Amino acid sequence: MGKPSDILELMPNENVIRKVKGDCWGSFGIIHNQVPGTVTFTDQRILFRGSGIVESMRLTFAVPYKDIVDIEPFTVSLFIRTGVRIVSKKDGGYRLSVMKRKEIMELIKEQMEKANVSSGSDIL
């Protein structure tokens, strides 16, 4: 059995577009909090790798653009406007907090369109 970060290995013909520091907000097991980490945007997926010393305990996930149903901005706490809510067909949703939210949302929308065109389905 591999380690959790194995899902973050780039697939054949997958290219990194942008990598940013960010946080993931949500419920992870019994914990409901903020997990700092790195968000990698490839031409096929969004990858998140949480910070931490113990590899097997890091929060990691990968969301293919073709599985994203919607994205929308959200406000972290009361005043911090850095949140991006990602709604996935398979996994429910993810809430990321990243700087330059508008640019990141445009990048995600662009990649969603490309993924849906290549798979032959309609976006949103």
mmCIF file of N, CA and C in Angstrom:
data_model
loop_
_atom_site.group_PDB
_atom_site.id
_atom_site.type_symbol
_atom_site.label_atom_id
_atom_site.label_comp_id
_atom_site.label_asym_id
_atom_site.label_seq_id
_atom_site.Cartn_x
_atom_site.Cartn_y
_atom_site.Cartn_z
ATOM 1 N N MET A 1 0.845 -1.183 0.000
ATOM 2 C CA MET A 1 0.000 0.000 0.000
ATOM 3 C C MET A 1 0.885 1.239 0.000
ATOM 4 N N GLY A 2 0.539 2.199 -0.823
ATOM 5 C CA GLY A 2 1.332 3.414 -0.933
ATOM 6 C C GLY A 2 1.029 4.397 0.177
ATOM 7 N N LYS A 3 1.743 5.494 0.159
ATOM 8 C CA LYS A 3 1.495 6.547 1.136
ATOM 9 C C LYS A 3 0.469 7.530 0.576
ATOM 10 N N PRO A 4 -0.182 8.321 1.433
ATOM 11 C CA PRO A 4 -1.233 9.233 0.970
ATOM 12 C C PRO A 4 -0.781 10.178 -0.142
ATOM 13 N N SER A 5 0.463 10.593 -0.108
ATOM 14 C CA SER A 5 0.927 11.550 -1.111
ATOM 15 C C SER A 5 1.159 10.927 -2.485
ATOM 16 N N ASP A 6 0.980 9.607 -2.622
ATOM 17 C CA ASP A 6 1.131 8.975 -3.935
ATOM 18 C C ASP A 6 0.146 9.541 -4.958
ATOM 19 N N ILE A 7 -1.037 9.998 -4.498
ATOM 20 C CA ILE A 7 -2.013 10.575 -5.424
ATOM 21 C C ILE A 7 -1.533 11.900 -6.005
ATOM 22 N N LEU A 8 -0.477 12.464 -5.396
ATOM 23 C CA LEU A 8 0.042 13.741 -5.856
ATOM 24 C C LEU A 8 1.128 13.592 -6.922
ATOM 25 N N GLU A 9 1.487 12.354 -7.217
ATOM 26 C CA GLU A 9 2.459 12.118 -8.291
ATOM 27 C C GLU A 9 1.838 12.555 -9.611
ATOM 28 N N LEU A 10 2.597 13.259 -10.423
ATOM 29 C CA LEU A 10 2.073 13.681 -11.719
ATOM 30 C C LEU A 10 1.859 12.472 -12.615
ATOM 31 N N MET A 11 0.747 12.497 -13.322
ATOM 32 C CA MET A 11 0.427 11.431 -14.259
ATOM 33 C C MET A 11 1.201 11.674 -15.565
ATOM 34 N N PRO A 12 1.295 10.659 -16.419
ATOM 35 C CA PRO A 12 1.953 10.873 -17.713
ATOM 36 C C PRO A 12 1.260 12.018 -18.468
ATOM 37 N N ASN A 13 2.025 12.872 -19.067
ATOM 38 C CA ASN A 13 1.534 14.020 -19.844
ATOM 39 C C ASN A 13 0.826 15.078 -18.999
ATOM 40 N N GLU A 14 0.972 15.041 -17.686
ATOM 41 C CA GLU A 14 0.386 16.072 -16.809
ATOM 42 C C GLU A 14 1.450 17.121 -16.526
ATOM 43 N N ASN A 15 1.065 18.390 -16.627
ATOM 44 C CA ASN A 15 2.009 19.485 -16.435
ATOM 45 C C ASN A 15 1.543 20.443 -15.353
ATOM 46 N N VAL A 16 2.489 20.912 -14.534
ATOM 47 C CA VAL A 16 2.179 21.892 -13.493
ATOM 48 C C VAL A 16 2.006 23.256 -14.143
ATOM 49 N N ILE A 17 0.895 23.917 -13.814
ATOM 50 C CA ILE A 17 0.632 25.266 -14.313
ATOM 51 C C ILE A 17 1.043 26.294 -13.272
ATOM 52 N N ARG A 18 0.679 26.027 -12.011
ATOM 53 C CA ARG A 18 0.954 26.986 -10.948
ATOM 54 C C ARG A 18 0.957 26.267 -9.608
ATOM 55 N N LYS A 19 1.807 26.735 -8.708
ATOM 56 C CA LYS A 19 1.895 26.175 -7.363
ATOM 57 C C LYS A 19 1.848 27.338 -6.382
ATOM 58 N N VAL A 20 0.954 27.268 -5.386
ATOM 59 C CA VAL A 20 0.804 28.349 -4.412
ATOM 60 C C VAL A 20 0.673 27.772 -3.002
ATOM 61 N N LYS A 21 1.036 28.583 -2.027
ATOM 62 C CA LYS A 21 0.778 28.239 -0.634
ATOM 63 C C LYS A 21 -0.693 28.534 -0.363
ATOM 64 N N GLY A 22 -1.318 27.724 0.442
ATOM 65 C CA GLY A 22 -2.714 27.950 0.764
ATOM 66 C C GLY A 22 -3.142 27.087 1.925
ATOM 67 N N ASP A 23 -4.384 27.264 2.324
ATOM 68 C CA ASP A 23 -4.954 26.490 3.419
ATOM 69 C C ASP A 23 -6.197 25.770 2.927
ATOM 70 N N CYS A 24 -6.483 24.647 3.545
ATOM 71 C CA CYS A 24 -7.729 23.941 3.293
ATOM 72 C C CYS A 24 -8.530 24.012 4.584
ATOM 73 N N TRP A 25 -9.782 24.430 4.470
ATOM 74 C CA TRP A 25 -10.670 24.553 5.626
ATOM 75 C C TRP A 25 -11.721 23.469 5.546
ATOM 76 N N GLY A 26 -11.964 22.776 6.650
ATOM 77 C CA GLY A 26 -13.022 21.778 6.624
ATOM 78 C C GLY A 26 -12.953 20.817 7.773
ATOM 79 N N SER A 27 -13.754 19.776 7.679
ATOM 80 C CA SER A 27 -13.802 18.734 8.698
ATOM 81 C C SER A 27 -13.010 17.539 8.208
ATOM 82 N N PHE A 28 -12.024 17.156 8.989
ATOM 83 C CA PHE A 28 -11.161 16.034 8.638
ATOM 84 C C PHE A 28 -11.194 15.067 9.807
ATOM 85 N N GLY A 29 -12.008 14.033 9.684
ATOM 86 C CA GLY A 29 -12.197 13.127 10.812
ATOM 87 C C GLY A 29 -12.962 13.860 11.898
ATOM 88 N N ILE A 30 -12.385 13.937 13.086
ATOM 89 C CA ILE A 30 -13.050 14.630 14.188
ATOM 90 C C ILE A 30 -12.597 16.080 14.313
ATOM 91 N N ILE A 31 -11.658 16.483 13.481
ATOM 92 C CA ILE A 31 -11.102 17.837 13.559
ATOM 93 C C ILE A 31 -11.790 18.735 12.534
ATOM 94 N N HIS A 32 -12.163 19.925 12.952
ATOM 95 C CA HIS A 32 -12.713 20.927 12.035
ATOM 96 C C HIS A 32 -11.820 22.149 12.137
ATOM 97 N N ASN A 33 -10.947 22.317 11.160
ATOM 98 C CA ASN A 33 -10.014 23.424 11.261
ATOM 99 C C ASN A 33 -9.344 23.750 9.942
ATOM 100 N N GLN A 34 -8.292 24.516 10.041
ATOM 101 C CA GLN A 34 -7.504 24.991 8.913
ATOM 102 C C GLN A 34 -6.236 24.155 8.809
ATOM 103 N N VAL A 35 -5.956 23.679 7.593
ATOM 104 C CA VAL A 35 -4.737 22.901 7.360
ATOM 105 C C VAL A 35 -3.884 23.657 6.342
ATOM 106 N N PRO A 36 -2.723 24.167 6.749
ATOM 107 C CA PRO A 36 -1.853 24.855 5.792
ATOM 108 C C PRO A 36 -1.181 23.846 4.861
ATOM 109 N N GLY A 37 -0.855 24.293 3.665
ATOM 110 C CA GLY A 37 -0.188 23.396 2.731
ATOM 111 C C GLY A 37 0.128 24.065 1.418
ATOM 112 N N THR A 38 0.281 23.247 0.393
ATOM 113 C CA THR A 38 0.600 23.717 -0.950
ATOM 114 C C THR A 38 -0.475 23.226 -1.914
ATOM 115 N N VAL A 39 -0.951 24.146 -2.743
ATOM 116 C CA VAL A 39 -1.942 23.803 -3.766
ATOM 117 C C VAL A 39 -1.230 23.846 -5.112
ATOM 118 N N THR A 40 -1.305 22.748 -5.841
ATOM 119 C CA THR A 40 -0.694 22.668 -7.160
ATOM 120 C C THR A 40 -1.811 22.554 -8.191
ATOM 121 N N PHE A 41 -1.766 23.428 -9.177
ATOM 122 C CA PHE A 41 -2.727 23.403 -10.273
ATOM 123 C C PHE A 41 -2.009 22.844 -11.482
ATOM 124 N N THR A 42 -2.479 21.692 -11.967
ATOM 125 C CA THR A 42 -1.895 21.117 -13.172
ATOM 126 C C THR A 42 -2.887 21.334 -14.307
ATOM 127 N N ASP A 43 -2.566 20.823 -15.466
ATOM 128 C CA ASP A 43 -3.493 20.936 -16.589
ATOM 129 C C ASP A 43 -4.599 19.875 -16.513
ATOM 130 N N GLN A 44 -4.579 19.021 -15.462
ATOM 131 C CA GLN A 44 -5.599 17.983 -15.319
ATOM 132 C C GLN A 44 -6.307 17.971 -13.970
ATOM 133 N N ARG A 45 -5.603 18.439 -12.912
ATOM 134 C CA ARG A 45 -6.153 18.316 -11.559
ATOM 135 C C ARG A 45 -5.701 19.455 -10.653
ATOM 136 N N ILE A 46 -6.397 19.557 -9.516
ATOM 137 C CA ILE A 46 -5.955 20.399 -8.410
ATOM 138 C C ILE A 46 -5.433 19.442 -7.348
ATOM 139 N N LEU A 47 -4.212 19.680 -6.878
ATOM 140 C CA LEU A 47 -3.591 18.818 -5.877
ATOM 141 C C LEU A 47 -3.358 19.626 -4.600
ATOM 142 N N PHE A 48 -3.650 19.051 -3.446
ATOM 143 C CA PHE A 48 -3.361 19.713 -2.176
ATOM 144 C C PHE A 48 -2.516 18.795 -1.325
ATOM 145 N N ARG A 49 -1.449 19.344 -0.778
ATOM 146 C CA ARG A 49 -0.587 18.593 0.139
ATOM 147 C C ARG A 49 -0.433 19.415 1.403
ATOM 148 N N GLY A 50 -1.002 18.912 2.486
ATOM 149 C CA GLY A 50 -0.923 19.597 3.761
ATOM 150 C C GLY A 50 0.475 19.515 4.347
ATOM 151 N N SER A 51 0.787 20.501 5.177
ATOM 152 C CA SER A 51 2.070 20.523 5.870
ATOM 153 C C SER A 51 2.055 19.490 6.988
ATOM 154 N N GLY A 52 3.228 19.109 7.412
ATOM 155 C CA GLY A 52 3.330 18.174 8.534
ATOM 156 C C GLY A 52 4.585 17.339 8.445
ATOM 157 N N ILE A 53 5.004 16.846 9.575
ATOM 158 C CA ILE A 53 6.227 16.049 9.648
ATOM 159 C C ILE A 53 5.949 14.591 9.292
ATOM 160 N N VAL A 54 4.814 14.068 9.760
ATOM 161 C CA VAL A 54 4.487 12.656 9.547
ATOM 162 C C VAL A 54 3.720 12.519 8.229
ATOM 163 N N GLU A 55 4.356 11.924 7.247
ATOM 164 C CA GLU A 55 3.792 11.793 5.895
ATOM 165 C C GLU A 55 2.421 11.135 5.899
ATOM 166 N N SER A 56 2.246 10.078 6.662
ATOM 167 C CA SER A 56 0.987 9.340 6.645
ATOM 168 C C SER A 56 -0.172 10.114 7.282
ATOM 169 N N MET A 57 0.132 11.201 7.995
ATOM 170 C CA MET A 57 -0.915 11.979 8.650
ATOM 171 C C MET A 57 -1.234 13.281 7.916
ATOM 172 N N ARG A 58 -0.551 13.545 6.822
ATOM 173 C CA ARG A 58 -0.804 14.769 6.057
ATOM 174 C C ARG A 58 -2.125 14.676 5.308
ATOM 175 N N LEU A 59 -2.831 15.796 5.253
ATOM 176 C CA LEU A 59 -4.030 15.866 4.427
ATOM 177 C C LEU A 59 -3.580 16.026 2.979
ATOM 178 N N THR A 60 -4.026 15.116 2.130
ATOM 179 C CA THR A 60 -3.723 15.209 0.697
ATOM 180 C C THR A 60 -4.987 14.880 -0.086
ATOM 181 N N PHE A 61 -5.175 15.579 -1.187
ATOM 182 C CA PHE A 61 -6.272 15.218 -2.078
ATOM 183 C C PHE A 61 -5.979 15.720 -3.479
ATOM 184 N N ALA A 62 -6.648 15.091 -4.440
ATOM 185 C CA ALA A 62 -6.540 15.461 -5.847
ATOM 186 C C ALA A 62 -7.943 15.527 -6.424
ATOM 187 N N VAL A 63 -8.252 16.629 -7.112
ATOM 188 C CA VAL A 63 -9.564 16.799 -7.721
ATOM 189 C C VAL A 63 -9.387 17.048 -9.216
ATOM 190 N N PRO A 64 -9.793 16.112 -10.063
ATOM 191 C CA PRO A 64 -9.723 16.352 -11.506
ATOM 192 C C PRO A 64 -10.694 17.473 -11.894
ATOM 193 N N TYR A 65 -10.287 18.319 -12.815
ATOM 194 C CA TYR A 65 -11.158 19.417 -13.253
ATOM 195 C C TYR A 65 -12.478 18.898 -13.813
ATOM 196 N N LYS A 66 -12.443 17.732 -14.462
ATOM 197 C CA LYS A 66 -13.669 17.190 -15.053
ATOM 198 C C LYS A 66 -14.684 16.778 -13.994
ATOM 199 N N ASP A 67 -14.237 16.622 -12.728
ATOM 200 C CA ASP A 67 -15.139 16.248 -11.635
ATOM 201 C C ASP A 67 -15.678 17.465 -10.878
ATOM 202 N N ILE A 68 -15.222 18.659 -11.234
ATOM 203 C CA ILE A 68 -15.680 19.860 -10.532
ATOM 204 C C ILE A 68 -17.001 20.319 -11.131
ATOM 205 N N VAL A 69 -17.988 20.481 -10.270
ATOM 206 C CA VAL A 69 -19.319 20.921 -10.678
ATOM 207 C C VAL A 69 -19.400 22.444 -10.654
ATOM 208 N N ASP A 70 -18.785 23.066 -9.625
ATOM 209 C CA ASP A 70 -18.887 24.510 -9.466
ATOM 210 C C ASP A 70 -17.757 25.008 -8.580
ATOM 211 N N ILE A 71 -17.429 26.278 -8.737
ATOM 212 C CA ILE A 71 -16.534 26.954 -7.807
ATOM 213 C C ILE A 71 -17.177 28.282 -7.462
ATOM 214 N N GLU A 72 -16.924 28.736 -6.237
ATOM 215 C CA GLU A 72 -17.476 30.020 -5.820
ATOM 216 C C GLU A 72 -16.584 30.617 -4.742
ATOM 217 N N PRO A 73 -16.566 31.947 -4.656
ATOM 218 C CA PRO A 73 -15.775 32.593 -3.610
ATOM 219 C C PRO A 73 -16.473 32.445 -2.258
ATOM 220 N N PHE A 74 -15.691 32.446 -1.191
ATOM 221 C CA PHE A 74 -16.260 32.527 0.149
ATOM 222 C C PHE A 74 -15.301 33.315 1.028
ATOM 223 N N THR A 75 -15.837 33.834 2.103
ATOM 224 C CA THR A 75 -15.047 34.645 3.023
ATOM 225 C C THR A 75 -14.613 33.782 4.203
ATOM 226 N N VAL A 76 -13.309 33.745 4.449
ATOM 227 C CA VAL A 76 -12.750 33.020 5.581
ATOM 228 C C VAL A 76 -12.933 33.905 6.810
ATOM 229 N N SER A 77 -13.394 33.327 7.895
ATOM 230 C CA SER A 77 -13.725 34.091 9.103
ATOM 231 C C SER A 77 -14.732 35.168 8.722
ATOM 232 N N LEU A 78 -14.562 36.377 9.212
ATOM 233 C CA LEU A 78 -15.514 37.431 8.904
ATOM 234 C C LEU A 78 -15.060 38.364 7.786
ATOM 235 N N PHE A 79 -13.739 38.547 7.644
ATOM 236 C CA PHE A 79 -13.258 39.600 6.756
ATOM 237 C C PHE A 79 -12.240 39.170 5.705
ATOM 238 N N ILE A 80 -11.772 37.948 5.750
ATOM 239 C CA ILE A 80 -10.684 37.531 4.866
ATOM 240 C C ILE A 80 -11.273 36.954 3.582
ATOM 241 N N ARG A 81 -11.121 37.681 2.488
ATOM 242 C CA ARG A 81 -11.735 37.298 1.207
ATOM 243 C C ARG A 81 -10.732 36.555 0.311
ATOM 244 N N THR A 82 -10.306 35.398 0.804
ATOM 245 C CA THR A 82 -9.342 34.597 0.047
ATOM 246 C C THR A 82 -9.877 33.201 -0.271
ATOM 247 N N GLY A 83 -11.103 32.907 0.098
ATOM 248 C CA GLY A 83 -11.624 31.551 -0.020
ATOM 249 C C GLY A 83 -12.178 31.198 -1.390
ATOM 250 N N VAL A 84 -11.950 29.949 -1.778
ATOM 251 C CA VAL A 84 -12.515 29.376 -3.002
ATOM 252 C C VAL A 84 -13.157 28.043 -2.613
ATOM 253 N N ARG A 85 -14.460 27.950 -2.800
ATOM 254 C CA ARG A 85 -15.176 26.698 -2.524
ATOM 255 C C ARG A 85 -15.262 25.912 -3.829
ATOM 256 N N ILE A 86 -14.814 24.670 -3.773
ATOM 257 C CA ILE A 86 -14.812 23.787 -4.941
ATOM 258 C C ILE A 86 -15.817 22.671 -4.668
ATOM 259 N N VAL A 87 -16.796 22.532 -5.549
ATOM 260 C CA VAL A 87 -17.805 21.483 -5.406
ATOM 261 C C VAL A 87 -17.481 20.385 -6.420
ATOM 262 N N SER A 88 -17.280 19.181 -5.911
ATOM 263 C CA SER A 88 -16.882 18.043 -6.733
ATOM 264 C C SER A 88 -18.026 17.042 -6.855
ATOM 265 N N LYS A 89 -18.141 16.402 -8.026
ATOM 266 C CA LYS A 89 -19.157 15.365 -8.246
ATOM 267 C C LYS A 89 -18.971 14.200 -7.282
ATOM 268 N N LYS A 90 -17.723 13.820 -7.047
ATOM 269 C CA LYS A 90 -17.438 12.607 -6.303
ATOM 270 C C LYS A 90 -17.186 12.821 -4.809
ATOM 271 N N ASP A 91 -16.458 13.876 -4.471
ATOM 272 C CA ASP A 91 -15.996 14.036 -3.095
ATOM 273 C C ASP A 91 -16.735 15.098 -2.294
ATOM 274 N N GLY A 92 -17.786 15.663 -2.825
ATOM 275 C CA GLY A 92 -18.485 16.724 -2.099
ATOM 276 C C GLY A 92 -17.830 18.059 -2.383
ATOM 277 N N GLY A 93 -17.112 18.589 -1.419
ATOM 278 C CA GLY A 93 -16.505 19.886 -1.641
ATOM 279 C C GLY A 93 -15.242 20.114 -0.838
ATOM 280 N N TYR A 94 -14.527 21.123 -1.256
ATOM 281 C CA TYR A 94 -13.294 21.550 -0.599
ATOM 282 C C TYR A 94 -13.330 23.058 -0.481
ATOM 283 N N ARG A 95 -12.764 23.576 0.593
ATOM 284 C CA ARG A 95 -12.651 25.021 0.760
ATOM 285 C C ARG A 95 -11.183 25.359 0.910
ATOM 286 N N LEU A 96 -10.679 26.097 -0.072
ATOM 287 C CA LEU A 96 -9.283 26.517 -0.071
ATOM 288 C C LEU A 96 -9.200 28.006 0.186
ATOM 289 N N SER A 97 -8.137 28.424 0.821
ATOM 290 C CA SER A 97 -7.861 29.841 1.020
ATOM 291 C C SER A 97 -6.521 30.128 0.357
ATOM 292 N N VAL A 98 -6.548 31.008 -0.650
ATOM 293 C CA VAL A 98 -5.340 31.329 -1.415
ATOM 294 C C VAL A 98 -5.288 32.825 -1.705
ATOM 295 N N MET A 99 -4.098 33.359 -1.812
ATOM 296 C CA MET A 99 -3.935 34.747 -2.224
ATOM 297 C C MET A 99 -4.258 34.829 -3.723
ATOM 298 N N LYS A 100 -4.625 36.007 -4.174
ATOM 299 C CA LYS A 100 -4.977 36.237 -5.585
ATOM 300 C C LYS A 100 -6.128 35.320 -6.005
ATOM 301 N N ARG A 101 -7.158 35.308 -5.176
ATOM 302 C CA ARG A 101 -8.308 34.429 -5.397
ATOM 303 C C ARG A 101 -8.904 34.575 -6.793
ATOM 304 N N LYS A 102 -9.050 35.802 -7.272
ATOM 305 C CA LYS A 102 -9.663 36.015 -8.583
ATOM 306 C C LYS A 102 -8.871 35.309 -9.685
ATOM 307 N N GLU A 103 -7.542 35.445 -9.655
ATOM 308 C CA GLU A 103 -6.690 34.776 -10.655
ATOM 309 C C GLU A 103 -6.828 33.261 -10.563
ATOM 310 N N ILE A 104 -6.851 32.753 -9.334
ATOM 311 C CA ILE A 104 -6.949 31.302 -9.124
ATOM 312 C C ILE A 104 -8.292 30.784 -9.636
ATOM 313 N N MET A 105 -9.368 31.516 -9.357
ATOM 314 C CA MET A 105 -10.690 31.088 -9.837
ATOM 315 C C MET A 105 -10.752 31.104 -11.359
ATOM 316 N N GLU A 106 -10.130 32.092 -11.988
ATOM 317 C CA GLU A 106 -10.086 32.144 -13.455
ATOM 318 C C GLU A 106 -9.301 30.960 -14.007
ATOM 319 N N LEU A 107 -8.189 30.628 -13.364
ATOM 320 C CA LEU A 107 -7.382 29.484 -13.794
ATOM 321 C C LEU A 107 -8.205 28.200 -13.696
ATOM 322 N N ILE A 108 -8.915 28.006 -12.582
ATOM 323 C CA ILE A 108 -9.728 26.798 -12.399
ATOM 324 C C ILE A 108 -10.829 26.729 -13.460
ATOM 325 N N LYS A 109 -11.531 27.839 -13.674
ATOM 326 C CA LYS A 109 -12.608 27.850 -14.673
ATOM 327 C C LYS A 109 -12.077 27.515 -16.064
ATOM 328 N N GLU A 110 -10.929 28.077 -16.409
ATOM 329 C CA GLU A 110 -10.322 27.811 -17.718
ATOM 330 C C GLU A 110 -9.996 26.329 -17.867
ATOM 331 N N GLN A 111 -9.421 25.738 -16.815
ATOM 332 C CA GLN A 111 -9.065 24.318 -16.875
ATOM 333 C C GLN A 111 -10.300 23.426 -16.862
ATOM 334 N N MET A 112 -11.358 23.853 -16.161
ATOM 335 C CA MET A 112 -12.619 23.101 -16.183
ATOM 336 C C MET A 112 -13.187 23.070 -17.595
ATOM 337 N N GLU A 113 -13.166 24.207 -18.269
ATOM 338 C CA GLU A 113 -13.677 24.281 -19.645
ATOM 339 C C GLU A 113 -12.891 23.360 -20.557
ATOM 340 N N LYS A 114 -11.568 23.392 -20.451
ATOM 341 C CA LYS A 114 -10.725 22.526 -21.278
ATOM 342 C C LYS A 114 -11.004 21.054 -20.990
ATOM 343 N N ALA A 115 -11.142 20.702 -19.715
ATOM 344 C CA ALA A 115 -11.381 19.308 -19.338
ATOM 345 C C ALA A 115 -12.733 18.830 -19.850
ATOM 346 N N ASN A 116 -13.735 19.683 -19.773
ATOM 347 C CA ASN A 116 -15.073 19.290 -20.225
ATOM 348 C C ASN A 116 -15.188 19.252 -21.740
ATOM 349 N N VAL A 117 -14.444 20.090 -22.418
ATOM 350 C CA VAL A 117 -14.430 20.037 -23.886
ATOM 351 C C VAL A 117 -13.769 18.739 -24.345
ATOM 352 N N SER A 118 -12.644 18.393 -23.707
ATOM 353 C CA SER A 118 -11.930 17.180 -24.129
ATOM 354 C C SER A 118 -12.682 15.911 -23.757
ATOM 355 N N SER A 119 -13.528 15.968 -22.691
ATOM 356 C CA SER A 119 -14.294 14.779 -22.325
ATOM 357 C C SER A 119 -15.657 14.742 -22.998
ATOM 358 N N GLY A 120 -16.003 15.834 -23.694
ATOM 359 C CA GLY A 120 -17.245 15.869 -24.447
ATOM 360 C C GLY A 120 -18.473 16.216 -23.638
ATOM 361 N N SER A 121 -18.305 16.712 -22.389
ATOM 362 C CA SER A 121 -19.478 17.080 -21.581
ATOM 363 C C SER A 121 -19.580 18.597 -21.465
ATOM 364 N N ASP A 122 -20.726 19.053 -21.035
ATOM 365 C CA ASP A 122 -20.960 20.485 -20.873
ATOM 366 C C ASP A 122 -20.508 20.933 -19.496
ATOM 367 N N ILE A 123 -20.036 22.164 -19.406
ATOM 368 C CA ILE A 123 -19.621 22.743 -18.139
ATOM 369 C C ILE A 123 -20.785 23.456 -17.477
ATOM 370 N N LEU A 124 -20.841 23.318 -16.191
ATOM 371 C CA LEU A 124 -21.819 23.991 -15.353
ATOM 372 C C LEU A 124 -23.115 23.960 -16.022
#
